């Protein structure tokens, strides 16, 4: 993990170096600011769940006999939840590091969109258990050349966000349709949506629309990773607001392969 952190710090500095029109002094200040922001963000995201784990485990040890069984169950649930959050954060950091190092080589093969959406939905079943889920797939969608692992992760990140940022009881919709030489997969929710000036920035590492979003189980990396993975597969992903009602919509556009041979796809 320390290596990953060091890599990310180094990459942040490297990126700043590429900004040609900043003069040397401005560049040094910007490098410093970015590296510090990155470190603050990362240490917050690691220490908050760790503090919870330590606190709950210590309480269990010190008060063991005095605790009613429900309290023990709650403390154990907190430990597991926070450890999962740490796990997710570290997995995200590693994905991000791989992306920034240019080490994500998609393993493309013909994939059925509806099947991949199904698999992703199964993976987030627990997270979405308080929401209604609606799947609207156009019939006869063409197979796409995708890396199923990367594509599934993209969908999981978008669905995870819909679950986090739209209230319980609302509907999360996954829609897929063909449009010319592309297939468009959209994840729509019924939350507050996004302010216009955040539509592009939500794909930046560690960017959060509201300060309070930090407190939720997020890492601030989900959308940056989604964009990196979609880019790697030759597609695009954008954020917007629904036109029919309040809510965010994330749209993934992927090219339909030029020539389709049964059983195989030639690009
Ligand atoms: P996080 O781990 O904080 O969710 P992401 O990169 O996935 O990080 O998202 C970045 C930010 O974009 C979130 O903190 C939140 O402010 C905003 N956001 C993402 N998805 C949604 C959504 N469906 N509705 C409203 N805001 C969203």
Short mmCIF file of N, CA, C and O and ligand atoms in Angstrom, two decimals, residues 161 164-165 189 193-194 202 207-210 213 218-223 248 250, ligand 1:
data_model
loop_
_atom_site.label_atom_id
_atom_site.label_comp_id
_atom_site.label_asym_id
_atom_site.label_seq_id
_atom_site.Cartn_x
_atom_site.Cartn_y
_atom_site.Cartn_z
N UNK A 161 -22.93 4.26 -6.44
CA UNK A 161 -23.21 5.69 -6.24
C UNK A 161 -24.70 5.96 -6.21
O UNK A 161 -25.18 6.73 -5.36
N UNK A 164 -25.91 5.17 -2.94
CA UNK A 164 -25.44 6.08 -1.89
C UNK A 164 -26.11 7.44 -1.96
O UNK A 164 -26.38 8.05 -0.93
N UNK A 165 -26.30 7.95 -3.19
CA UNK A 165 -26.72 9.35 -3.31
C UNK A 165 -28.20 9.53 -3.60
O UNK A 165 -28.67 10.66 -3.69
N UNK A 189 -30.82 7.67 -11.43
CA UNK A 189 -31.35 7.56 -10.07
C UNK A 189 -32.36 8.68 -9.80
O UNK A 189 -32.63 9.51 -10.68
N UNK A 193 -29.39 14.72 -7.94
CA UNK A 193 -28.69 15.05 -9.17
C UNK A 193 -27.41 15.82 -8.89
O UNK A 193 -26.92 15.83 -7.76
N UNK A 194 -26.88 16.48 -9.92
CA UNK A 194 -25.58 17.13 -9.80
C UNK A 194 -25.65 18.59 -10.26
O UNK A 194 -26.30 18.88 -11.26
N UNK A 202 -16.79 15.57 -11.28
CA UNK A 202 -17.03 14.34 -10.50
C UNK A 202 -16.10 13.21 -10.94
O UNK A 202 -15.88 12.27 -10.18
N UNK A 207 -12.65 14.19 -5.84
CA UNK A 207 -13.60 15.30 -5.88
C UNK A 207 -14.94 14.86 -5.30
O UNK A 207 -15.45 13.80 -5.61
N UNK A 208 -15.50 15.68 -4.43
CA UNK A 208 -16.84 15.43 -3.90
C UNK A 208 -17.67 16.69 -4.08
O UNK A 208 -17.19 17.79 -3.86
N UNK A 209 -18.94 16.50 -4.46
CA UNK A 209 -19.82 17.64 -4.69
C UNK A 209 -20.08 18.37 -3.38
O UNK A 209 -19.95 19.59 -3.30
N UNK A 210 -20.45 17.61 -2.37
CA UNK A 210 -20.76 18.22 -1.06
C UNK A 210 -19.75 17.70 -0.06
O UNK A 210 -19.33 16.54 -0.15
N UNK A 213 -20.42 14.44 1.53
CA UNK A 213 -20.26 13.19 0.79
C UNK A 213 -19.05 12.39 1.28
O UNK A 213 -18.95 11.19 1.07
N UNK A 218 -17.83 6.55 0.74
CA UNK A 218 -17.12 6.70 -0.53
C UNK A 218 -15.61 6.82 -0.43
O UNK A 218 -15.06 7.05 0.64
N UNK A 219 -14.96 6.69 -1.56
CA UNK A 219 -13.51 6.86 -1.61
C UNK A 219 -13.15 8.07 -2.48
O UNK A 219 -12.01 8.50 -2.48
N UNK A 220 -14.11 8.60 -3.24
CA UNK A 220 -13.80 9.71 -4.14
C UNK A 220 -13.04 9.24 -5.37
O UNK A 220 -12.56 10.04 -6.17
N UNK A 221 -12.94 7.92 -5.54
CA UNK A 221 -12.18 7.37 -6.67
C UNK A 221 -13.06 6.63 -7.68
O UNK A 221 -12.65 6.36 -8.80
N UNK A 222 -14.30 6.29 -7.24
CA UNK A 222 -15.15 5.43 -8.06
C UNK A 222 -15.34 5.92 -9.49
O UNK A 222 -15.22 5.14 -10.44
N UNK A 223 -15.63 7.20 -9.65
CA UNK A 223 -15.91 7.71 -10.99
C UNK A 223 -14.62 7.91 -11.79
O UNK A 223 -14.62 7.74 -13.01
N UNK A 248 -29.65 11.99 -11.02
CA UNK A 248 -28.45 11.98 -11.86
C UNK A 248 -28.57 10.89 -12.91
O UNK A 248 -29.30 9.90 -12.71
N UNK A 250 -25.81 8.71 -15.41
CA UNK A 250 -24.45 8.46 -15.89
C UNK A 250 -24.56 7.61 -17.15
O UNK A 250 -25.25 6.58 -17.16
P1 LIG B 1 -17.37 8.67 -3.87
O1 LIG B 1 -16.59 7.52 -3.39
O2 LIG B 1 -17.25 9.91 -3.01
O3 LIG B 1 -18.79 8.31 -4.18
P2 LIG B 1 -17.05 8.96 -6.74
O4 LIG B 1 -15.83 9.22 -7.57
O5 LIG B 1 -17.79 7.71 -7.00
O6 LIG B 1 -16.61 9.07 -5.23
O7 LIG B 1 -18.03 10.19 -6.91
C1 LIG B 1 -17.53 11.52 -6.74
C2 LIG B 1 -18.60 12.45 -6.21
O8 LIG B 1 -19.61 12.64 -7.22
C3 LIG B 1 -19.37 11.93 -5.00
O9 LIG B 1 -18.69 12.19 -3.80
C4 LIG B 1 -20.67 12.70 -5.09
O10 LIG B 1 -20.48 14.02 -4.58
C5 LIG B 1 -20.89 12.83 -6.60
N1 LIG B 1 -21.81 11.78 -7.13
C6 LIG B 1 -21.45 10.59 -7.68
N2 LIG B 1 -22.53 9.88 -8.07
C7 LIG B 1 -23.61 10.64 -7.77
C8 LIG B 1 -25.04 10.47 -7.94
N3 LIG B 1 -25.55 9.35 -8.49
N4 LIG B 1 -25.84 11.48 -7.50
C9 LIG B 1 -25.33 12.60 -6.94
N5 LIG B 1 -24.00 12.83 -6.76
C10 LIG B 1 -23.15 11.85 -7.17
#
